[in-house]
PDB file of C-alpha atoms in Angstrom:
ATOM      1  CA  ILE A 308     -20.622 -11.690 -14.568  1.00  0.00           C
ATOM      2  CA  GLU A 309     -18.443 -14.993 -14.851  1.00  0.00           C
ATOM      3  CA  ALA A 310     -15.347 -15.043 -14.402  1.00  0.00           C
ATOM      4  CA  LYS A 311     -14.719 -15.514 -18.222  1.00  0.00           C
ATOM      5  CA  GLN A 312     -16.495 -11.620 -18.894  1.00  0.00           C
ATOM      6  CA  TYR A 313     -14.640 -10.470 -16.525  1.00  0.00           C
ATOM      7  CA  PHE A 314     -11.468 -11.845 -17.771  1.00  0.00           C
ATOM      8  CA  GLU A 315     -12.569  -9.855 -20.534  1.00  0.00           C
ATOM      9  CA  LEU A 316     -12.765  -6.401 -19.908  1.00  0.00           C
ATOM     10  CA  ALA A 317     -10.265  -6.533 -17.463  1.00  0.00           C
ATOM     11  CA  ARG A 318      -7.827  -7.383 -20.327  1.00  0.00           C
ATOM     12  CA  SER A 319      -9.423  -4.153 -22.788  1.00  0.00           C
ATOM     13  CA  ARG A 320      -7.686  -1.091 -21.858  1.00  0.00           C
ATOM     14  CA  GLU A 321     -10.152   1.087 -23.600  1.00  0.00           C
ATOM     15  CA  PHE A 322     -13.182  -0.866 -20.968  1.00  0.00           C
ATOM     16  CA  TRP A 323     -11.116   0.965 -18.078  1.00  0.00           C
ATOM     17  CA  LEU A 324     -10.452   4.165 -20.032  1.00  0.00           C
ATOM     18  CA  ALA A 325     -14.790   4.417 -20.354  1.00  0.00           C
ATOM     19  CA  LEU A 326     -14.780   2.683 -16.727  1.00  0.00           C
ATOM     20  CA  ASN A 327     -12.825   6.423 -15.571  1.00  0.00           C
ATOM     21  CA  PRO A 328     -12.556   8.826 -18.853  1.00  0.00           C
ATOM     22  CA  ASP A 329     -10.751  11.280 -15.796  1.00  0.00           C
ATOM     23  CA  TYR A 330      -8.118   8.744 -15.313  1.00  0.00           C
ATOM     24  CA  THR A 331      -5.006   7.048 -17.469  1.00  0.00           C
ATOM     25  CA  ILE A 332      -3.475   4.120 -18.525  1.00  0.00           C
ATOM     26  CA  SER A 333       0.519   5.100 -20.376  1.00  0.00           C
ATOM     27  CA  ASN A 334       3.891   4.842 -20.218  1.00  0.00           C
ATOM     28  CA  ARG A 335       4.428   8.877 -19.796  1.00  0.00           C
ATOM     29  CA  ARG A 336       6.829   9.709 -17.229  1.00  0.00           C
ATOM     30  CA  LYS A 337       4.844  12.602 -15.401  1.00  0.00           C
ATOM     31  CA  LYS A 338       7.175  14.400 -13.369  1.00  0.00           C
ATOM     32  CA  VAL A 339       6.106  15.979  -9.773  1.00  0.00           C
ATOM     33  CA  THR A 340       7.987  17.747  -6.795  1.00  0.00           C
ATOM     34  CA  PRO A 341       9.305  15.505  -4.463  1.00  0.00           C
ATOM     35  CA  LEU A 342       8.320  16.191  -0.822  1.00  0.00           C
ATOM     36  CA  ALA A 343      10.749  18.537   0.941  1.00  0.00           C
ATOM     37  CA  LEU A 344      11.927  17.499   4.445  1.00  0.00           C
ATOM     38  CA  THR A 345      14.338  19.843   6.405  1.00  0.00           C
ATOM     39  CA  THR A 346      17.558  18.518   7.883  1.00  0.00           C
ATOM     40  CA  LYS A 347      15.759  18.567  11.314  1.00  0.00           C
ATOM     41  CA  GLN A 348      12.810  16.834  10.177  1.00  0.00           C
ATOM     42  CA  MET A 349      14.653  14.156   8.365  1.00  0.00           C
ATOM     43  CA  ALA A 350      16.588  13.570  11.927  1.00  0.00           C
ATOM     44  CA  LEU A 351      13.533  12.710  13.632  1.00  0.00           C
ATOM     45  CA  ILE A 352      12.708  10.066  10.810  1.00  0.00           C
ATOM     46  CA  ARG A 353      15.604   8.276  11.376  1.00  0.00           C
ATOM     47  CA  GLU A 354      15.352   8.239  14.662  1.00  0.00           C
ATOM     48  CA  GLN A 355      11.304   7.225  14.832  1.00  0.00           C
ATOM     49  CA  LEU A 356      12.246   5.059  11.853  1.00  0.00           C
ATOM     50  CA  ARG A 357      14.898   2.892  14.112  1.00  0.00           C
ATOM     51  CA  GLU A 358      13.417   3.512  17.142  1.00  0.00           C
ATOM     52  CA  GLU A 359       9.475   2.761  16.545  1.00  0.00           C
ATOM     53  CA  GLY A 360       9.615   0.840  13.921  1.00  0.00           C
ATOM     54  CA  TYR A 361       7.352   3.502  11.477  1.00  0.00           C
ATOM     55  CA  PHE A 362       6.319   7.353  11.481  1.00  0.00           C
ATOM     56  CA  LYS A 363       4.220   9.696  10.350  1.00  0.00           C
ATOM     57  CA  ILE A 364       4.600  13.219   8.041  1.00  0.00           C
ATOM     58  CA  ASP A 365      -0.036  14.554   8.665  1.00  0.00           C
ATOM     59  CA  GLU A 366      -1.032  16.166   5.550  1.00  0.00           C
ATOM     60  CA  VAL A 367       2.058  16.716   3.308  1.00  0.00           C
ATOM     61  CA  LEU A 368       0.121  15.290  -0.360  1.00  0.00           C
ATOM     62  CA  PRO A 369      -2.123  17.622  -3.103  1.00  0.00           C
ATOM     63  CA  LYS A 370      -5.826  17.484  -0.922  1.00  0.00           C
ATOM     64  CA  ASP A 371      -7.203  17.518  -4.433  1.00  0.00           C
ATOM     65  CA  GLU A 372      -5.214  14.524  -5.783  1.00  0.00           C
ATOM     66  CA  MET A 373      -6.321  12.388  -2.558  1.00  0.00           C
ATOM     67  CA  ALA A 374     -10.077  13.732  -3.452  1.00  0.00           C
ATOM     68  CA  ARG A 375      -8.969  12.612  -7.090  1.00  0.00           C
ATOM     69  CA  LEU A 376      -7.769   8.843  -5.814  1.00  0.00           C
ATOM     70  CA  ALA A 377     -10.629   8.411  -3.915  1.00  0.00           C
ATOM     71  CA  ASN A 378     -13.299   9.053  -6.384  1.00  0.00           C
ATOM     72  CA  LEU A 379     -11.569   6.197  -8.412  1.00  0.00           C
ATOM     73  CA  VAL A 380     -11.124   3.992  -5.943  1.00  0.00           C
ATOM     74  CA  ALA A 381     -15.146   3.770  -5.138  1.00  0.00           C
ATOM     75  CA  ASN A 382     -15.963   3.827  -8.722  1.00  0.00           C
ATOM     76  CA  VAL A 383     -13.603   0.487  -9.378  1.00  0.00           C
ATOM     77  CA  LYS A 384     -15.473  -0.820  -6.454  1.00  0.00           C
ATOM     78  CA  LYS A 385     -18.893   0.899  -7.158  1.00  0.00           C
ATOM     79  CA  GLU A 386     -18.260  -1.380 -10.612  1.00  0.00           C
ATOM     80  CA  ASN A 387     -17.684  -5.011  -8.314  1.00  0.00           C
ATOM     81  CA  TRP A 388     -13.854  -4.983  -9.694  1.00  0.00           C
ATOM     82  CA  ALA A 389     -11.609  -5.469  -6.483  1.00  0.00           C
ATOM     83  CA  SER A 390      -9.939  -2.364  -5.304  1.00  0.00           C
ATOM     84  CA  ALA A 391      -6.820  -3.485  -5.807  1.00  0.00           C
ATOM     85  CA  PHE A 392      -7.721  -2.836 -10.027  1.00  0.00           C
ATOM     86  CA  ALA A 393      -7.913   1.203  -8.887  1.00  0.00           C
ATOM     87  CA  PHE A 394      -3.729   0.534  -9.861  1.00  0.00           C
ATOM     88  CA  VAL A 395      -4.907   0.124 -13.405  1.00  0.00           C
ATOM     89  CA  TYR A 396      -4.715   3.393 -13.986  1.00  0.00           C
ATOM     90  CA  ASP A 397      -1.698   5.733 -13.459  1.00  0.00           C
ATOM     91  CA  GLU A 398      -2.628   7.853 -11.723  1.00  0.00           C
ATOM     92  CA  SER A 399      -2.383   5.608  -8.085  1.00  0.00           C
ATOM     93  CA  TRP A 400       1.556   4.392  -9.515  1.00  0.00           C
ATOM     94  CA  GLU A 401       2.136   8.088  -9.876  1.00  0.00           C
ATOM     95  CA  LEU A 402       0.581   9.258  -6.488  1.00  0.00           C
ATOM     96  CA  PHE A 403       4.214   7.389  -4.692  1.00  0.00           C
ATOM     97  CA  TYR A 404       6.403   9.236  -6.593  1.00  0.00           C
ATOM     98  CA  TYR A 405       5.673  12.188  -4.433  1.00  0.00           C
ATOM     99  CA  LEU A 406       8.401   9.811  -1.806  1.00  0.00           C
ATOM    100  CA  ASP A 407      11.260   9.837  -4.399  1.00  0.00           C
ATOM    101  CA  ASP A 408      13.306  11.776  -1.987  1.00  0.00           C
ATOM    102  CA  LEU A 409      12.213  10.828   0.506  1.00  0.00           C
ATOM    103  CA  MET A 410      12.686   6.633  -0.233  1.00  0.00           C
ATOM    104  CA  THR A 411      16.473   7.867  -1.767  1.00  0.00           C
ATOM    105  CA  GLN A 412      17.374   8.924   1.798  1.00  0.00           C
ATOM    106  CA  LEU A 413      16.353   6.332   3.664  1.00  0.00           C
ATOM    107  CA  LEU A 414      16.477   3.189   1.148  1.00  0.00           C
ATOM    108  CA  GLY A 415      19.272   4.401  -0.714  1.00  0.00           C
ATOM    109  CA  LYS A 416      19.930   6.308  -4.930  1.00  0.00           C
ATOM    110  CA  ARG A 417      19.163   3.359  -5.929  1.00  0.00           C
ATOM    111  CA  TYR A 418      15.406   2.037  -4.296  1.00  0.00           C
ATOM    112  CA  PHE A 419      13.335  -0.185  -6.170  1.00  0.00           C
ATOM    113  CA  VAL A 420      10.101  -1.063  -5.768  1.00  0.00           C
ATOM    114  CA  LEU A 421       7.954  -4.132  -4.146  1.00  0.00           C
ATOM    115  CA  PRO A 422       5.576  -6.031  -6.070  1.00  0.00           C
ATOM    116  CA  ALA A 423       3.078  -5.677  -2.780  1.00  0.00           C
ATOM    117  CA  PHE A 424       0.490  -3.055  -2.895  1.00  0.00           C
ATOM    118  CA  TRP A 425      -3.116  -2.525  -2.483  1.00  0.00           C
ATOM    119  CA  ALA A 426      -6.052  -0.423  -1.853  1.00  0.00           C
ATOM    120  CA  PHE A 427      -7.619  -0.185   0.811  1.00  0.00           C
ATOM    121  CA  PHE A 428     -11.944   0.057   0.734  1.00  0.00           C
ATOM    122  CA  VAL A 429     -13.474  -0.412   4.419  1.00  0.00           C
ATOM    123  CA  GLU A 430     -17.436   1.057   4.352  1.00  0.00           C
ATOM    124  CA  PRO A 431     -19.582   2.069   7.375  1.00  0.00           C
ATOM    125  CA  GLY A 432     -21.135  -1.299   9.810  1.00  0.00           C
ATOM    126  CA  SER A 433     -18.865  -3.076  12.522  1.00  0.00           C
ATOM    127  CA  THR A 434     -18.258  -6.632   9.582  1.00  0.00           C
ATOM    128  CA  ASN A 435     -16.299  -4.256   7.500  1.00  0.00           C
ATOM    129  CA  THR A 436     -12.141  -4.272   9.324  1.00  0.00           C
ATOM    130  CA  GLY A 437      -9.316  -3.556   8.082  1.00  0.00           C
ATOM    131  CA  TRP A 438      -6.456  -6.459   7.615  1.00  0.00           C
ATOM    132  CA  TYR A 439      -6.042  -8.671  10.202  1.00  0.00           C
ATOM    133  CA  PRO A 440      -2.982  -8.113  12.998  1.00  0.00           C
ATOM    134  CA  HIS A 441       0.516  -8.954  11.158  1.00  0.00           C
ATOM    135  CA  ARG A 442       3.590  -8.777   9.599  1.00  0.00           C
ATOM    136  CA  ASP A 443       3.963  -7.348   6.037  1.00  0.00           C
ATOM    137  CA  ARG A 444       8.124 -10.207   5.855  1.00  0.00           C
ATOM    138  CA  THR A 445       8.318 -12.436   8.791  1.00  0.00           C
ATOM    139  CA  ARG A 446      11.564 -14.310   7.050  1.00  0.00           C
ATOM    140  CA  GLN A 447      13.406 -12.007   5.762  1.00  0.00           C
ATOM    141  CA  VAL A 448      16.128  -9.645   7.714  1.00  0.00           C
ATOM    142  CA  THR A 449      14.569  -5.992   7.233  1.00  0.00           C
ATOM    143  CA  VAL A 450      16.912  -4.582   9.503  1.00  0.00           C
ATOM    144  CA  ASP A 451      20.192  -3.620   8.726  1.00  0.00           C
ATOM    145  CA  LYS A 452      22.819  -3.483  11.253  1.00  0.00           C
ATOM    146  CA  GLU A 453      22.946  -0.650  12.243  1.00  0.00           C
ATOM    147  CA  GLY A 454      19.409  -0.123  12.264  1.00  0.00           C
ATOM    148  CA  ASN A 455      18.524   0.967   9.666  1.00  0.00           C
ATOM    149  CA  SER A 456      15.776  -0.200   7.834  1.00  0.00           C
ATOM    150  CA  ILE A 457      16.007  -1.878   3.936  1.00  0.00           C
ATOM    151  CA  SER A 458      12.350  -1.908   3.527  1.00  0.00           C
ATOM    152  CA  LEU A 459       9.489   0.057   3.832  1.00  0.00           C
ATOM    153  CA  ASN A 460       5.839   0.393   3.799  1.00  0.00           C
ATOM    154  CA  VAL A 461       3.906   3.480   2.466  1.00  0.00           C
ATOM    155  CA  TRP A 462       0.239   3.673   3.508  1.00  0.00           C
ATOM    156  CA  ILE A 463      -1.287   6.923   2.488  1.00  0.00           C
ATOM    157  CA  PRO A 464      -5.257   7.368   3.181  1.00  0.00           C
ATOM    158  CA  VAL A 465      -7.304   9.007   0.618  1.00  0.00           C
ATOM    159  CA  THR A 466      -9.880  10.199   2.774  1.00  0.00           C
ATOM    160  CA  ASP A 467      -9.826  10.822   6.706  1.00  0.00           C
ATOM    161  CA  ALA A 468      -9.180   7.865   8.479  1.00  0.00           C
ATOM    162  CA  ASP A 469     -10.084   7.645  12.285  1.00  0.00           C
ATOM    163  CA  PRO A 470     -10.521   4.914  15.208  1.00  0.00           C
ATOM    164  CA  LEU A 471     -14.658   4.799  14.315  1.00  0.00           C
ATOM    165  CA  ASN A 472     -13.850   3.707  10.057  1.00  0.00           C
ATOM    166  CA  GLY A 473     -10.542   1.973  11.505  1.00  0.00           C
ATOM    167  CA  CYS A 474      -7.670   3.608  11.237  1.00  0.00           C
ATOM    168  CA  MET A 475      -4.684   1.880  11.661  1.00  0.00           C
ATOM    169  CA  TYR A 476      -2.511   0.424  14.672  1.00  0.00           C
ATOM    170  CA  ILE A 477       0.611  -0.403  15.242  1.00  0.00           C
ATOM    171  CA  LEU A 478       2.540  -2.139  17.814  1.00  0.00           C
ATOM    172  CA  PRO A 479       5.959  -0.193  17.899  1.00  0.00           C
ATOM    173  CA  ALA A 480       9.150  -1.729  17.498  1.00  0.00           C
ATOM    174  CA  HIS A 481      10.645  -1.124  20.216  1.00  0.00           C
ATOM    175  CA  GLN A 482       7.832  -2.551  22.729  1.00  0.00           C
ATOM    176  CA  ASP A 483       7.699  -5.589  20.365  1.00  0.00           C
ATOM    177  CA  ILE A 484       9.765  -8.039  21.982  1.00  0.00           C
ATOM    178  CA  ASN A 485       9.877  -9.669  18.271  1.00  0.00           C
ATOM    179  CA  TYR A 486      11.621  -7.513  16.678  1.00  0.00           C
ATOM    180  CA  PRO A 487      13.732  -7.538  14.663  1.00  0.00           C
ATOM    181  CA  ASN A 488      14.337 -10.988  15.127  1.00  0.00           C
ATOM    182  CA  ASN A 489      11.614 -13.234  15.981  1.00  0.00           C
ATOM    183  CA  LEU A 490       9.047 -12.616  13.811  1.00  0.00           C
ATOM    184  CA  GLN A 491       7.086 -15.734  14.143  1.00  0.00           C
ATOM    185  CA  ASN A 492       5.812 -14.696  17.236  1.00  0.00           C
ATOM    186  CA  THR A 493       3.553 -11.756  17.106  1.00  0.00           C
ATOM    187  CA  GLY A 494       0.833 -10.197  20.018  1.00  0.00           C
ATOM    188  CA  PRO A 495       1.790  -7.382  22.310  1.00  0.00           C
ATOM    189  CA  SER A 496       2.953  -8.230  26.104  1.00  0.00           C
ATOM    190  CA  ASN A 497       0.479  -5.084  27.026  1.00  0.00           C
ATOM    191  CA  LEU A 498      -2.605  -3.546  25.364  1.00  0.00           C
ATOM    192  CA  GLN A 499      -1.012  -0.379  26.430  1.00  0.00           C
ATOM    193  CA  ASP A 500       1.863  -0.567  24.151  1.00  0.00           C
ATOM    194  CA  ILE A 501      -0.705  -0.942  20.824  1.00  0.00           C
ATOM    195  CA  ARG A 502      -0.777   2.517  19.372  1.00  0.00           C
ATOM    196  CA  ALA A 503      -3.647   4.078  17.298  1.00  0.00           C
ATOM    197  CA  ILE A 504      -2.719   5.750  14.611  1.00  0.00           C
ATOM    198  CA  PRO A 505      -5.449   7.823  12.845  1.00  0.00           C
ATOM    199  CA  ALA A 506      -4.645  10.004   9.509  1.00  0.00           C
ATOM    200  CA  LYS A 507      -5.688  13.075   7.899  1.00  0.00           C
ATOM    201  CA  ALA A 508      -6.379  12.360   3.776  1.00  0.00           C
ATOM    202  CA  GLY A 509      -2.712  12.836   2.397  1.00  0.00           C
ATOM    203  CA  SER A 510      -0.663  11.945   5.207  1.00  0.00           C
ATOM    204  CA  ILE A 511       2.088   9.103   5.511  1.00  0.00           C
ATOM    205  CA  ILE A 512       2.433   6.273   7.045  1.00  0.00           C
ATOM    206  CA  VAL A 513       5.356   4.508   7.157  1.00  0.00           C
ATOM    207  CA  TRP A 514       6.811   1.461   8.567  1.00  0.00           C
ATOM    208  CA  ASN A 515       9.462  -0.951   8.500  1.00  0.00           C
ATOM    209  CA  GLU A 516       7.351  -4.721   7.267  1.00  0.00           C
ATOM    210  CA  ALA A 517       8.432  -6.898   9.697  1.00  0.00           C
ATOM    211  CA  VAL A 518       6.030  -3.908  12.127  1.00  0.00           C
ATOM    212  CA  TYR A 519       3.554  -5.547  14.017  1.00  0.00           C
ATOM    213  CA  HIS A 520       0.292  -3.938  12.829  1.00  0.00           C
ATOM    214  CA  TRP A 521      -3.517  -4.113  11.140  1.00  0.00           C
ATOM    215  CA  GLY A 522      -6.255  -2.084  10.323  1.00  0.00           C
ATOM    216  CA  GLY A 523      -8.948  -1.009  12.894  1.00  0.00           C
ATOM    217  CA  ARG A 524     -13.035  -2.532  12.598  1.00  0.00           C
ATOM    218  CA  SER A 525     -15.348  -0.094  11.357  1.00  0.00           C
ATOM    219  CA  SER A 526     -17.943   1.619  12.954  1.00  0.00           C
ATOM    220  CA  LYS A 527     -21.935   2.380  11.630  1.00  0.00           C
ATOM    221  CA  TYR A 528     -20.839   6.200  13.145  1.00  0.00           C
ATOM    222  CA  ALA A 529     -18.301   6.404  11.051  1.00  0.00           C
ATOM    223  CA  THR A 530     -19.500   8.959   9.056  1.00  0.00           C
ATOM    224  CA  HIS A 531     -17.197   7.859   5.989  1.00  0.00           C
ATOM    225  CA  THR A 532     -15.335   4.709   4.246  1.00  0.00           C
ATOM    226  CA  ARG A 533     -11.886   4.484   5.043  1.00  0.00           C
ATOM    227  CA  MET A 534      -9.556   4.938   1.288  1.00  0.00           C
ATOM    228  CA  ALA A 535      -5.760   4.336   1.557  1.00  0.00           C
ATOM    229  CA  MET A 536      -3.440   3.022  -1.210  1.00  0.00           C
ATOM    230  CA  ALA A 537       0.068   1.112   0.119  1.00  0.00           C
ATOM    231  CA  LEU A 538       3.339   0.776  -1.670  1.00  0.00           C
ATOM    232  CA  ALA A 539       6.442  -0.875  -0.687  1.00  0.00           C
ATOM    233  CA  PHE A 540       9.946  -0.191  -1.475  1.00  0.00           C
ATOM    234  CA  GLN A 541      13.157  -1.756  -1.139  1.00  0.00           C
ATOM    235  CA  ASN A 542      17.254  -1.280  -0.372  1.00  0.00           C
ATOM    236  CA  CYS A 543      18.497  -2.776  -4.088  1.00  0.00           C
ATOM    237  CA  ALA A 544      22.087  -3.324  -1.678  1.00  0.00           C
ATOM    238  CA  TYR A 545      20.379  -6.856  -0.722  1.00  0.00           C
ATOM    239  CA  GLU A 546      19.168  -9.497  -2.580  1.00  0.00           C
ATOM    240  CA  PRO A 547      15.345  -8.828  -3.636  1.00  0.00           C
ATOM    241  CA  PHE A 548      12.886  -9.572  -0.909  1.00  0.00           C
ATOM    242  CA  GLU A 549      10.089 -10.852  -3.842  1.00  0.00           C
ATOM    243  CA  LYS A 550      10.581 -10.435  -7.767  1.00  0.00           C
ATOM    244  CA  PRO A 551      10.281  -8.647  -9.955  1.00  0.00           C
ATOM    245  CA  LEU A 552      11.176  -5.430  -8.519  1.00  0.00           C
ATOM    246  CA  LEU A 553      10.161  -2.539 -10.057  1.00  0.00           C
ATOM    247  CA  LYS A 554      11.577   1.055 -11.273  1.00  0.00           C
ATOM    248  CA  ALA A 555      10.309   3.356  -9.349  1.00  0.00           C
ATOM    249  CA  LEU A 556       9.401   6.596 -11.446  1.00  0.00           C
ATOM    250  CA  GLU A 557       8.463   4.025 -14.156  1.00  0.00           C
ATOM    251  CA  LEU A 558       4.977   2.968 -14.721  1.00  0.00           C
ATOM    252  CA  PRO A 559       4.435  -0.654 -15.895  1.00  0.00           C
ATOM    253  CA  SER A 560       2.983  -1.765 -19.178  1.00  0.00           C
ATOM    254  CA  PHE A 561      -0.662  -2.091 -18.858  1.00  0.00           C
ATOM    255  CA  GLU A 562      -0.015  -6.349 -19.377  1.00  0.00           C
ATOM    256  CA  GLU A 563       2.097  -6.390 -16.121  1.00  0.00           C
ATOM    257  CA  ARG A 564      -0.624  -4.353 -14.492  1.00  0.00           C
ATOM    258  CA  LEU A 565      -3.112  -6.794 -14.722  1.00  0.00           C
ATOM    259  CA  SER A 566      -0.496  -9.615 -14.001  1.00  0.00           C
ATOM    260  CA  LEU A 567       0.672  -7.774 -10.493  1.00  0.00           C
ATOM    261  CA  ILE A 568      -2.757  -6.502  -9.518  1.00  0.00           C
ATOM    262  CA  ALA A 569      -3.738 -11.003 -10.418  1.00  0.00           C
ATOM    263  CA  TYR A 570      -0.782 -11.236  -7.641  1.00  0.00           C
ATOM    264  CA  GLN A 571      -2.229  -9.120  -4.771  1.00  0.00           C
ATOM    265  CA  MET A 572      -5.494 -10.640  -5.227  1.00  0.00           C
ATOM    266  CA  LEU A 573      -4.465 -14.327  -5.089  1.00  0.00           C
ATOM    267  CA  ARG A 574      -1.868 -13.300  -2.220  1.00  0.00           C
ATOM    268  CA  TYR A 575      -4.359 -11.587   0.290  1.00  0.00           C
ATOM    269  CA  GLN A 576      -7.584 -13.628  -1.219  1.00  0.00           C
ATOM    270  CA  MET A 577      -7.908 -13.637   2.504  1.00  0.00           C
ATOM    271  CA  GLN A 578      -8.137 -10.141   3.798  1.00  0.00           C
ATOM    272  CA  GLY A 579      -9.366  -8.995   0.538  1.00  0.00           C
ATOM    273  CA  ARG A 580     -12.525 -11.215   0.757  1.00  0.00           C
ATOM    274  CA  LEU A 581     -12.337 -12.300  -2.651  1.00  0.00           C
ATOM    275  CA  SER A 582     -15.021 -13.832  -4.294  1.00  0.00           C
ATOM    276  CA  PRO A 583     -14.906 -17.614  -6.165  1.00  0.00           C
ATOM    277  CA  VAL A 584     -15.513 -15.337  -9.215  1.00  0.00           C
ATOM    278  CA  LEU A 585     -12.281 -12.854  -8.707  1.00  0.00           C
ATOM    279  CA  LYS A 586     -10.608 -15.452  -7.125  1.00  0.00           C
ATOM    280  CA  GLU A 587     -10.945 -17.157 -10.194  1.00  0.00           C
ATOM    281  CA  LEU A 588     -10.148 -13.947 -12.597  1.00  0.00           C
ATOM    282  CA  SER A 589      -6.703 -13.561 -10.058  1.00  0.00           C
ATOM    283  CA  VAL A 590      -5.560 -17.332 -11.715  1.00  0.00           C
ATOM    284  CA  ALA A 591      -6.416 -15.652 -14.893  1.00  0.00           C
ATOM    285  CA  LEU A 592      -4.417 -12.849 -15.527  1.00  0.00           C
ATOM    286  CA  ALA A 593      -1.118 -13.801 -13.541  1.00  0.00           C
ATOM    287  CA  GLU A 594      -0.693 -16.072 -16.357  1.00  0.00           C
ATOM    288  CA  LEU A 595      -0.281 -13.250 -18.224  1.00  0.00           C
ATOM    289  CA  GLY A 596       3.045 -12.394 -16.491  1.00  0.00           C
TER     290      GLY A 596
END
């Protein structure tokens, strides 16, 4: 299909609803019960986030919703769209509503959503990988004077992630001689410091955006595709790291979603392995917003 045809389809709400009729595109205000954590759990989370720059909470989100989101991402990919188009649908944004209390405690009562997200799809096979080693931010200060994170990236596996299908790897902050003030430099000084983060579907992995991390290489022996959803958040007491900042617990309009998705495809075009047609499409869609 030519880029022009893709553009016409992408702008059609009816097309997306016909493609995945069990999912919605609306401006509804869905209510979910936020993830509840004990005082002891939060204390441990804060400690690990300050010291190691990340934390993981195992299998805390509804399994049925993980299966629905995995089905959604797979359907989008099956029709040859970039996996980020899963964020056309309400359900991809609403997944992160479960984290409202957690983000409030870590980033403040009026935290915002950064326009930085992706839906990951890594099939079995040695030619398939997660994204290469990187930091999400290298030009902003992501830690305040007390060691608290100013921005956080949340990565939610909707299928199990393990070393065979390319789970996340992180260089813990306290083992990174360049964190948090020399972020242009990368790489571990000792390979033993690298930590694999396998995670079951419905787990949550959260890291400070300056932490050095990557997705592993899959194997032909992997039993299933690794799929995950990611979205970034910021403490609004600081200047926006990116614009537009989005209000938490509010759905962008359909047109806003298209332009935001286009922006993700352009910024991540190397890691996302965009075809020339999809790159042309993303340029056209970006102009909508």
